[in-house]
mmCIF file of N, CA and C in Angstrom:
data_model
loop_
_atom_site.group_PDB
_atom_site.id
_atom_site.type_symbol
_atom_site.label_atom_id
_atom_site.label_comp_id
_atom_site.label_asym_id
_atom_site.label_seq_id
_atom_site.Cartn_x
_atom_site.Cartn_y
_atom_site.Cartn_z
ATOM 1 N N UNK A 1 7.137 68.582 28.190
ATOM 2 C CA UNK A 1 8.415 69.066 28.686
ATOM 3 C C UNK A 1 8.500 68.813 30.190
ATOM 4 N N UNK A 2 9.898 68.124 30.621
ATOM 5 C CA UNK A 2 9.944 67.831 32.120
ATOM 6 C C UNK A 2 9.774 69.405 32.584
ATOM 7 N N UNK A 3 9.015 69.690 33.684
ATOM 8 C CA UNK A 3 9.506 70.479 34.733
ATOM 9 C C UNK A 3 10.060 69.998 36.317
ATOM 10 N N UNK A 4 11.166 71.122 36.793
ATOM 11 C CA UNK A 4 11.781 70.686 37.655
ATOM 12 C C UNK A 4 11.214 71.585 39.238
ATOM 13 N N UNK A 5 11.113 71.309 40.332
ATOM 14 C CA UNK A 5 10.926 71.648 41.589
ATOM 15 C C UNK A 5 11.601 71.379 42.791
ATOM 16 N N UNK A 6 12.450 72.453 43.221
ATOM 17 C CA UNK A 6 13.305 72.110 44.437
ATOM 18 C C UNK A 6 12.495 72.326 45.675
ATOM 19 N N UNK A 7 12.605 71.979 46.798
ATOM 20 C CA UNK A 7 11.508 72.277 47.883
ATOM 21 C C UNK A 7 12.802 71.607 49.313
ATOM 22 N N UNK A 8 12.418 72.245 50.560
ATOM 23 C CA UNK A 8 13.042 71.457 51.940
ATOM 24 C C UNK A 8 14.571 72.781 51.966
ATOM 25 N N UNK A 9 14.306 74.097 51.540
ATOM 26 C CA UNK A 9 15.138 75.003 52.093
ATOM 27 C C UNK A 9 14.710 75.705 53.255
ATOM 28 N N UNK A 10 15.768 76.615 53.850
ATOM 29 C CA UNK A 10 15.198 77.182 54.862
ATOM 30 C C UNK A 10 16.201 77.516 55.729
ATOM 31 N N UNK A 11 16.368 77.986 57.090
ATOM 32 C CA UNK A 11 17.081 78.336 57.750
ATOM 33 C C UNK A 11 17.915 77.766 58.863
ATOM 34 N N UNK A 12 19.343 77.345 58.516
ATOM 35 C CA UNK A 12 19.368 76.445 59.949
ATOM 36 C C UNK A 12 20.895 77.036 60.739
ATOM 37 N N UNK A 13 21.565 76.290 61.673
ATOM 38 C CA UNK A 13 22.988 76.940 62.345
ATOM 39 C C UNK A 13 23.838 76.103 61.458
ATOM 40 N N UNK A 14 24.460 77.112 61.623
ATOM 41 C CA UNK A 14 26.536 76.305 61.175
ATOM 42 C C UNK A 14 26.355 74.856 62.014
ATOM 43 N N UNK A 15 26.704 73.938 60.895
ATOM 44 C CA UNK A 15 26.973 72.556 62.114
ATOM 45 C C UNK A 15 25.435 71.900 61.744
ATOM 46 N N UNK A 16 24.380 72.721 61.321
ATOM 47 C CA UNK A 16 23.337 71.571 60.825
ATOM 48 C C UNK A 16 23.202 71.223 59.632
ATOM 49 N N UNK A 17 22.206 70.452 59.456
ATOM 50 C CA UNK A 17 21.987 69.445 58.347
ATOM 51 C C UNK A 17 20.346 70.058 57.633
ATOM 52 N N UNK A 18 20.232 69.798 56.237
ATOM 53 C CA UNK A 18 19.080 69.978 55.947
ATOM 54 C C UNK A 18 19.311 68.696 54.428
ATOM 55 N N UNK A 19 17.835 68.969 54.068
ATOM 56 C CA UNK A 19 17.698 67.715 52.603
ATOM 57 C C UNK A 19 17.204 68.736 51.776
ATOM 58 N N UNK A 20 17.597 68.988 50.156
ATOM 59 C CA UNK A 20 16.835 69.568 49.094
ATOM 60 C C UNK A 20 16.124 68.332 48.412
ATOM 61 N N UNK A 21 15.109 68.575 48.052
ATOM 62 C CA UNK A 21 14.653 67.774 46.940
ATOM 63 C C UNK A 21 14.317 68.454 45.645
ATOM 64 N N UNK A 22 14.183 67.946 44.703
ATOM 65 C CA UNK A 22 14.056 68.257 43.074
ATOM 66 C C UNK A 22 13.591 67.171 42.634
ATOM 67 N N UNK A 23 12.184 67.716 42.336
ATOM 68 C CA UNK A 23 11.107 66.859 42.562
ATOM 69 C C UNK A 23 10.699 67.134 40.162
ATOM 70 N N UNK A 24 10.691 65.310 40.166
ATOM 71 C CA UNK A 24 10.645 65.758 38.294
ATOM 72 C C UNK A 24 8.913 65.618 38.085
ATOM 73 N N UNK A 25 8.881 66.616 36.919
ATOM 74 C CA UNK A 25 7.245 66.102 36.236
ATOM 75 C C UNK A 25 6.942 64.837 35.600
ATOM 76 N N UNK A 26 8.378 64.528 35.148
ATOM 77 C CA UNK A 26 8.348 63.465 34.102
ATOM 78 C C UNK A 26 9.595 62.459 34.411
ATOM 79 N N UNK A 27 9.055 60.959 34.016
ATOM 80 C CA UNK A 27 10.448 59.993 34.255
ATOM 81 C C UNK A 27 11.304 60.871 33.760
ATOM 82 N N UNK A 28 12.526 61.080 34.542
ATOM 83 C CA UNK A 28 13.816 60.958 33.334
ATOM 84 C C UNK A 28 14.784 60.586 34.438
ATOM 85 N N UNK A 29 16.028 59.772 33.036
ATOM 86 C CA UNK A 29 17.064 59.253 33.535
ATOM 87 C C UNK A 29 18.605 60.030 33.195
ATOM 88 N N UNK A 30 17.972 61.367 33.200
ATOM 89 C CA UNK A 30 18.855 61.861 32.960
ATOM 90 C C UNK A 30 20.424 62.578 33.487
ATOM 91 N N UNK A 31 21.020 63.399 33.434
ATOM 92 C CA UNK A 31 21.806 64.060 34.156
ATOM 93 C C UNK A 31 20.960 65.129 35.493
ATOM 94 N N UNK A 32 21.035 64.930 36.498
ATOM 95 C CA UNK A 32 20.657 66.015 37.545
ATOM 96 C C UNK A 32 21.384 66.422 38.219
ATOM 97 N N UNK A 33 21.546 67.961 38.131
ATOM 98 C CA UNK A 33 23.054 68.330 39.089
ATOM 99 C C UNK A 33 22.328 69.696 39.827
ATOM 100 N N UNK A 34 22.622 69.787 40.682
ATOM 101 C CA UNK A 34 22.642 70.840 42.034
ATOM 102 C C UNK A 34 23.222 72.113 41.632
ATOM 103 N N UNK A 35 23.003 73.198 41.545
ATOM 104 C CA UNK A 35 23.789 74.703 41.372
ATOM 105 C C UNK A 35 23.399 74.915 42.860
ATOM 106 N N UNK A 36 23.916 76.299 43.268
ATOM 107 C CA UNK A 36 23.624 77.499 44.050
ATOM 108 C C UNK A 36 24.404 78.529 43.674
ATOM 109 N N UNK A 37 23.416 80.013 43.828
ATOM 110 C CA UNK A 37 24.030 80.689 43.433
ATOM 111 C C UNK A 37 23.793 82.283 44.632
ATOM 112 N N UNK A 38 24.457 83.083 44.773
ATOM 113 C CA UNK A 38 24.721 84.191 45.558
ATOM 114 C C UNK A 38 24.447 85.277 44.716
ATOM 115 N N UNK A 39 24.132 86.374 45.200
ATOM 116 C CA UNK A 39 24.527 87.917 43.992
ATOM 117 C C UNK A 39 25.597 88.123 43.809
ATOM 118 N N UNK A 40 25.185 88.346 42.278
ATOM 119 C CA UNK A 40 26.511 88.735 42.277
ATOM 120 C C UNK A 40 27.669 87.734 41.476
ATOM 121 N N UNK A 41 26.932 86.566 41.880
ATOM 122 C CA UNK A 41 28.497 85.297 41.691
ATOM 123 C C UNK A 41 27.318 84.360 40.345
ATOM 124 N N UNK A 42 28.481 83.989 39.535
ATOM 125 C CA UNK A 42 27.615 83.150 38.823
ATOM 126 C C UNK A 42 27.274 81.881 39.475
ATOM 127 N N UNK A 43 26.179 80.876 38.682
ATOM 128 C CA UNK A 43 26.153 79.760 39.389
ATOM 129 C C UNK A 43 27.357 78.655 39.657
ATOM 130 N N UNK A 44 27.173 77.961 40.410
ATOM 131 C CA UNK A 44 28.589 77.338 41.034
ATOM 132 C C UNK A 44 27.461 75.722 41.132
ATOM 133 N N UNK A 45 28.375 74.927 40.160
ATOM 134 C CA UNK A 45 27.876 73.388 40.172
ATOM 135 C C UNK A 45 28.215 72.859 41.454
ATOM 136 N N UNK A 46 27.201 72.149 42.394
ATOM 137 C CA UNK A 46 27.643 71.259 43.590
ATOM 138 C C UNK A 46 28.046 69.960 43.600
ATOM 139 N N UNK A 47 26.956 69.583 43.107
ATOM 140 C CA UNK A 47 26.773 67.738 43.168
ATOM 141 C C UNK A 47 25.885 67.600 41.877
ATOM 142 N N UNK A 48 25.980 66.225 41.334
ATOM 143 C CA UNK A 48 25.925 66.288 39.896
ATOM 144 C C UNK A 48 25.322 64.123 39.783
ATOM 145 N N UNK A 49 24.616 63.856 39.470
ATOM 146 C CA UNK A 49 23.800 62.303 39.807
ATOM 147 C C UNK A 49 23.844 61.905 38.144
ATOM 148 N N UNK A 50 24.496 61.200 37.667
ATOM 149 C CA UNK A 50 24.435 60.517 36.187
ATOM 150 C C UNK A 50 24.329 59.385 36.480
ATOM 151 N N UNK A 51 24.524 58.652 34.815
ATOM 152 C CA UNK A 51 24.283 57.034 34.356
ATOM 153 C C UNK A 51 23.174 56.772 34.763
ATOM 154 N N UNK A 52 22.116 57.137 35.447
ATOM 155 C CA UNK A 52 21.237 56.173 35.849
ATOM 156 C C UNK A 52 21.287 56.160 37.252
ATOM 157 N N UNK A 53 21.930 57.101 38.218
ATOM 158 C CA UNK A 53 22.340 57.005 39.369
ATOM 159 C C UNK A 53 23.964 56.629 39.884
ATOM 160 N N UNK A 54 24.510 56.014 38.896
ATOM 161 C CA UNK A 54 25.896 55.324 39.116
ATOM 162 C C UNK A 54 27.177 55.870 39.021
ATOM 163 N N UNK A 55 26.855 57.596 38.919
ATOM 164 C CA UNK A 55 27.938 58.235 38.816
ATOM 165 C C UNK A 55 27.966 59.836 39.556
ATOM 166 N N UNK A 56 28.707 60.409 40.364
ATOM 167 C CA UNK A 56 28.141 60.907 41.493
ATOM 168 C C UNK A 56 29.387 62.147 41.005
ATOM 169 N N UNK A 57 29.352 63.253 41.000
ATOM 170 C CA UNK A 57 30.611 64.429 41.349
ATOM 171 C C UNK A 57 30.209 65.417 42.162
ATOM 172 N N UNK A 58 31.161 65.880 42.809
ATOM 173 C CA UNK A 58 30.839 66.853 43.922
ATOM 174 C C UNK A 58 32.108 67.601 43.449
ATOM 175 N N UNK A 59 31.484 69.328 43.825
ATOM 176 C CA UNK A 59 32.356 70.271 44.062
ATOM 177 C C UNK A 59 33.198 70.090 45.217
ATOM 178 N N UNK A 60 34.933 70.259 45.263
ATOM 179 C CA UNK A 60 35.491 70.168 46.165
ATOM 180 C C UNK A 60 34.991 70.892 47.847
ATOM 181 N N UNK A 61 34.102 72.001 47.688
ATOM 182 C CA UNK A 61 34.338 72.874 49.065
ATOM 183 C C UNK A 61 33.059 72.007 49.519
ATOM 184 N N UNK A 62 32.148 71.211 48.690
ATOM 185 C CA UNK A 62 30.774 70.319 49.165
ATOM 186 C C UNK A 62 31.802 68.833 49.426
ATOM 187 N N UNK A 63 32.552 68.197 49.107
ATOM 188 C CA UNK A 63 32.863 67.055 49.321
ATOM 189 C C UNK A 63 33.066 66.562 50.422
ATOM 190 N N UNK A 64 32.175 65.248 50.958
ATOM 191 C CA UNK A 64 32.747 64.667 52.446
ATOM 192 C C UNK A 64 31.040 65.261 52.909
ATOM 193 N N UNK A 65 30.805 66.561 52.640
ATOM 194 C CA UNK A 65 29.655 67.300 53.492
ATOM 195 C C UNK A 65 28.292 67.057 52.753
ATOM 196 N N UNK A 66 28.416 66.853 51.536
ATOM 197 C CA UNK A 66 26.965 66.758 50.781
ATOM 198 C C UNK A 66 26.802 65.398 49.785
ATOM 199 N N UNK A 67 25.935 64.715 49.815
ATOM 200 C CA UNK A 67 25.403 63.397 48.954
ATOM 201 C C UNK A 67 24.218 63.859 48.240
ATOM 202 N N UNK A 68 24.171 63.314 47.136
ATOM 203 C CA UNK A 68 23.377 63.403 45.962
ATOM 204 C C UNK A 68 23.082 62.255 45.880
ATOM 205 N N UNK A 69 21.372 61.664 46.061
ATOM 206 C CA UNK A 69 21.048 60.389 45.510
ATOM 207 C C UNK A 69 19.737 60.526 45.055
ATOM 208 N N UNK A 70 18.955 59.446 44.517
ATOM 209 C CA UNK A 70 17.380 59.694 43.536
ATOM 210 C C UNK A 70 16.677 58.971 44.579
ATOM 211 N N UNK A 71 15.359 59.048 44.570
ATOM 212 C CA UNK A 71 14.496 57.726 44.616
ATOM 213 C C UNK A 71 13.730 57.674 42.914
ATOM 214 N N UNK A 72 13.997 56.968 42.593
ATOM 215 C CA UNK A 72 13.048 56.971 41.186
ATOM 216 C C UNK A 72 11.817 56.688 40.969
ATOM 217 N N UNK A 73 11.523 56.140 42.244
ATOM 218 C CA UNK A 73 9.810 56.264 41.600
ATOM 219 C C UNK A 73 9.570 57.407 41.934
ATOM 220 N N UNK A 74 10.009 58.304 42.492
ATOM 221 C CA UNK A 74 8.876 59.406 43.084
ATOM 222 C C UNK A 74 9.516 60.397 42.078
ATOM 223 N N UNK A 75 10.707 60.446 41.255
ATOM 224 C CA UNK A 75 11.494 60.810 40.005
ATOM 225 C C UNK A 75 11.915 61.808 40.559
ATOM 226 N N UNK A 76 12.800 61.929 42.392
ATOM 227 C CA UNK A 76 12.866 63.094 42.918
ATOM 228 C C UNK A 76 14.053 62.497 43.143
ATOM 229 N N UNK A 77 15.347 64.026 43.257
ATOM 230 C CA UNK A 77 16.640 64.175 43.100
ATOM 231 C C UNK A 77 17.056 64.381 44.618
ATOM 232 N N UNK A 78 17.856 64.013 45.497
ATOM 233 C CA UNK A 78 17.832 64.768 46.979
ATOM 234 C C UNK A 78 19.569 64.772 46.721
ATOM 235 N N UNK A 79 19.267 66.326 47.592
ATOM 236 C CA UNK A 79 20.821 66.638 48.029
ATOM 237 C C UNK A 79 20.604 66.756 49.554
ATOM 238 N N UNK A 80 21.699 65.967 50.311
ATOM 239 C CA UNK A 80 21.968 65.797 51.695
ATOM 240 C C UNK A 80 22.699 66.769 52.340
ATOM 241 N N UNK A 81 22.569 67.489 52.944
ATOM 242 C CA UNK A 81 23.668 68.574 52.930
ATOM 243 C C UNK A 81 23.850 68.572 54.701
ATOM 244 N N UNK A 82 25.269 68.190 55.406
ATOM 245 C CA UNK A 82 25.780 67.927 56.324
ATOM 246 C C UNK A 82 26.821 68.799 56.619
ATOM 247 N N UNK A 83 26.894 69.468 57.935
ATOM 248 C CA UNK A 83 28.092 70.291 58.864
ATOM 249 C C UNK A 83 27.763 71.642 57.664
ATOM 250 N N UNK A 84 26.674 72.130 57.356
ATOM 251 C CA UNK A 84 26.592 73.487 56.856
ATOM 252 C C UNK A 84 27.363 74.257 57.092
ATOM 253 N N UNK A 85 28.031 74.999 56.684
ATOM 254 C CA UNK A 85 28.406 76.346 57.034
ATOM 255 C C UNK A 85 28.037 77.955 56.485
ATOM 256 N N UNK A 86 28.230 78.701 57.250
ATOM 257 C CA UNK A 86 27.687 80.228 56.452
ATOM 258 C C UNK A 86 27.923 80.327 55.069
ATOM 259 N N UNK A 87 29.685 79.743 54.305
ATOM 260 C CA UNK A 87 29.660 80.180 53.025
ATOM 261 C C UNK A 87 28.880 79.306 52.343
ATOM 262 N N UNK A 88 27.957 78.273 52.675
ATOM 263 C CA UNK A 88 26.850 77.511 51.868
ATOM 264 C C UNK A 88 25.110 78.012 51.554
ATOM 265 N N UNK A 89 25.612 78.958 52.178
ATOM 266 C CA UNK A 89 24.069 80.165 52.104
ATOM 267 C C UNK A 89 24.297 80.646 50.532
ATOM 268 N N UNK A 90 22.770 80.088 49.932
ATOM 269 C CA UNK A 90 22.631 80.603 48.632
ATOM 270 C C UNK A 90 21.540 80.167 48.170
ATOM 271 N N UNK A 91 20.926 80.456 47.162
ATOM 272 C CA UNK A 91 19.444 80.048 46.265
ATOM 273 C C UNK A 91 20.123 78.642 45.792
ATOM 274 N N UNK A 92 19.647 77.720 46.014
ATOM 275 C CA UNK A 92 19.983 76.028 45.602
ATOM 276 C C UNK A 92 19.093 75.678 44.170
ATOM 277 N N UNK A 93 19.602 75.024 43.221
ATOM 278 C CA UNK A 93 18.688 75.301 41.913
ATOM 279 C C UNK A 93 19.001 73.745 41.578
ATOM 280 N N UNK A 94 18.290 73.283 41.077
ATOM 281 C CA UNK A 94 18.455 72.074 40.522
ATOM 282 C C UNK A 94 18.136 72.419 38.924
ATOM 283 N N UNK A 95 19.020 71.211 38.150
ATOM 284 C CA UNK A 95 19.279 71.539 36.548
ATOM 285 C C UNK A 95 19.004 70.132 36.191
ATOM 286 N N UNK A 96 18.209 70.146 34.662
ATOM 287 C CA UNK A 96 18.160 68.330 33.745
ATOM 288 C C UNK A 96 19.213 68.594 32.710
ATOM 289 N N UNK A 97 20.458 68.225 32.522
ATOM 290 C CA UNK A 97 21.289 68.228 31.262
ATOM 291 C C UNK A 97 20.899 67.844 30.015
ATOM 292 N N UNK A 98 19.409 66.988 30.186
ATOM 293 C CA UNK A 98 18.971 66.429 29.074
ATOM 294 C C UNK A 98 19.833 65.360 28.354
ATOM 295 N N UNK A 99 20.766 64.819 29.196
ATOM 296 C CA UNK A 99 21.496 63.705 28.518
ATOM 297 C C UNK A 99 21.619 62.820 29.639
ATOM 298 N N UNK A 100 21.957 61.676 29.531
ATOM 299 C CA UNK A 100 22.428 60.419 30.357
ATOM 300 C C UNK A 100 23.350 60.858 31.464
ATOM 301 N N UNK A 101 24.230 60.860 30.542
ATOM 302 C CA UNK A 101 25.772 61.249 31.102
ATOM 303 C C UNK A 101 25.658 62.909 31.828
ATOM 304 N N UNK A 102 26.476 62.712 32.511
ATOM 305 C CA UNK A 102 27.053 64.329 33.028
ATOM 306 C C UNK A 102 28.097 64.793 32.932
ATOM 307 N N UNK A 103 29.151 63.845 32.530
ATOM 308 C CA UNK A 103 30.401 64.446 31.789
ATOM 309 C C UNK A 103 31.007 65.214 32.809
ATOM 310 N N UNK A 104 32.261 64.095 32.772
ATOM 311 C CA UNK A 104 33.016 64.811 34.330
ATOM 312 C C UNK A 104 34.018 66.155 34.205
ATOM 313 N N UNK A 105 34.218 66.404 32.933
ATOM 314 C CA UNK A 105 34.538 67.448 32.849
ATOM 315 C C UNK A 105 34.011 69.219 32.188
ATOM 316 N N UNK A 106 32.535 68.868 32.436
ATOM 317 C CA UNK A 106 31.786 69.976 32.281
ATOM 318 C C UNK A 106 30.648 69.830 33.232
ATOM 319 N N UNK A 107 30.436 69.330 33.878
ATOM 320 C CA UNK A 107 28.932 68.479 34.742
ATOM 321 C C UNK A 107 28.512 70.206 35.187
ATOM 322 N N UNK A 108 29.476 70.876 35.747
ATOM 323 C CA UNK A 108 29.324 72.145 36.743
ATOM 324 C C UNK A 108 29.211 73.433 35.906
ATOM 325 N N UNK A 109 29.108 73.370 34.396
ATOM 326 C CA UNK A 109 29.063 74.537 33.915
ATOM 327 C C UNK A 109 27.311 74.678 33.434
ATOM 328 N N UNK A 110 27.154 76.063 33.960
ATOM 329 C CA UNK A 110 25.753 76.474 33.909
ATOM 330 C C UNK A 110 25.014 76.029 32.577
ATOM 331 N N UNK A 111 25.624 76.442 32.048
ATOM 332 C CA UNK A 111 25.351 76.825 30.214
ATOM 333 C C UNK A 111 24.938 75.405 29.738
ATOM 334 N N UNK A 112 25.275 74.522 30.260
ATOM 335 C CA UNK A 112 24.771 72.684 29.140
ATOM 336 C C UNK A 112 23.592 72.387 29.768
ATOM 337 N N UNK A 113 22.969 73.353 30.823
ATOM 338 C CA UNK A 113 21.928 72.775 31.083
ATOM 339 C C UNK A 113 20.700 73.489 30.524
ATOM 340 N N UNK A 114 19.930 72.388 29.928
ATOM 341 C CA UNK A 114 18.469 73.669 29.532
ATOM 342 C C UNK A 114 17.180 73.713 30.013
ATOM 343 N N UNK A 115 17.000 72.735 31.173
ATOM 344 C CA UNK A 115 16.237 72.964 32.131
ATOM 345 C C UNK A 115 16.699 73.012 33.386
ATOM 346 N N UNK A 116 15.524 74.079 34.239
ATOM 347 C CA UNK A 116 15.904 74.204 35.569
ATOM 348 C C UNK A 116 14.611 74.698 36.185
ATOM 349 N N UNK A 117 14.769 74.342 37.848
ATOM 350 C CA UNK A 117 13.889 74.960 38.518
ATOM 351 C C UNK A 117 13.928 76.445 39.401
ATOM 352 N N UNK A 118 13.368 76.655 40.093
ATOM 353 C CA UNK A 118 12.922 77.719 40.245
ATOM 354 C C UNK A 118 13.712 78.396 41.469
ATOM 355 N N UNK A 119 14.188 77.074 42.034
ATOM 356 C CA UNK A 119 15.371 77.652 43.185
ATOM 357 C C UNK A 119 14.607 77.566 44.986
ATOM 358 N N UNK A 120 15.683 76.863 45.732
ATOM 359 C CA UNK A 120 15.416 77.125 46.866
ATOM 360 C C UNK A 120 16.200 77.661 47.791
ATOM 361 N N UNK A 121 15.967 78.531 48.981
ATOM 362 C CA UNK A 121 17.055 79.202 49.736
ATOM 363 C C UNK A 121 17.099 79.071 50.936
ATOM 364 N N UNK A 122 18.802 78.950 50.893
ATOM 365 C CA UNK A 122 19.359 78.189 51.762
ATOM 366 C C UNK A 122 20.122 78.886 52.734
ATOM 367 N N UNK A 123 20.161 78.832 54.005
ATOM 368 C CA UNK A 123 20.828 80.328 54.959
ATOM 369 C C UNK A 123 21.056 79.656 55.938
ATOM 370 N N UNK A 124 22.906 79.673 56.133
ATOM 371 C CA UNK A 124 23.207 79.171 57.724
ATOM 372 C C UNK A 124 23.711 80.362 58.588
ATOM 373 N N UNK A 125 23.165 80.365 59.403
ATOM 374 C CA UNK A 125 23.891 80.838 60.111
ATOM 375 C C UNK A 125 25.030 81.054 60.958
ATOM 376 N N UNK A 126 25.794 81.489 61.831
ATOM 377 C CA UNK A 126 26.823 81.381 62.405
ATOM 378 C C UNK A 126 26.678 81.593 64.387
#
């Protein structure tokens, strides 16, 4: 069974930049998409990496500010995350859909995914 590992959270100002990675046990070419989540709030899909790399969705309030790309040999997922702001403070989780595709009209709902990692946290300040 793949397991998944996010790592590169931590604390930075409004206006900086940090990298998540989601780091896999096992090849896969599968769907990898980004959550974060707050108390309280359910998880909220960010950025979302299908086909093989060739298909990319971002949540509107991340768009313009965050990139999702792989390196595949190292079978690790990175989210780029640029001009932070306070409402982007949250536990960052990376998810495997277990399928190819990510399906642009469900990519962001918690529930299709059945693996995940363990979460990293993320805090901007102001």
């Amino acid at each position: 069974q793949v397991h998944l590992a996010e790592s590169g959270g931590g604390s930075v100002q409004a206006g900086g930049s940090l990298t998540l990675s989601c780091a896999s046990s096992g090849l896969s070419f599968n769907c990898i998409t980004w959550f974060r989540q707050t108390p309280g709030k359910q998880r909220e899909g960010v950025a979302a990496l299908g086909t093989g790399g060739r298909t990319t969705y971002y949540a509107d309030a991340v768009n313009g500010r965050f990139t999702i790309d792989r390196d595949r040999a190292q079978n690790t997922v990175f989210l780029r995350m640029n001009s932070l702001k306070p409402e982007d403070t949250a536990t960052y989780l990376c998810a495997d859909k277990g399928t190819y595709s990510c399906a642009e009209d469900s990519w962001y709902l918690a529930p299709g995914y059945p693996r995940w990692g363990q979460g990293t946290q993320v805090t901007v300040s102001s």
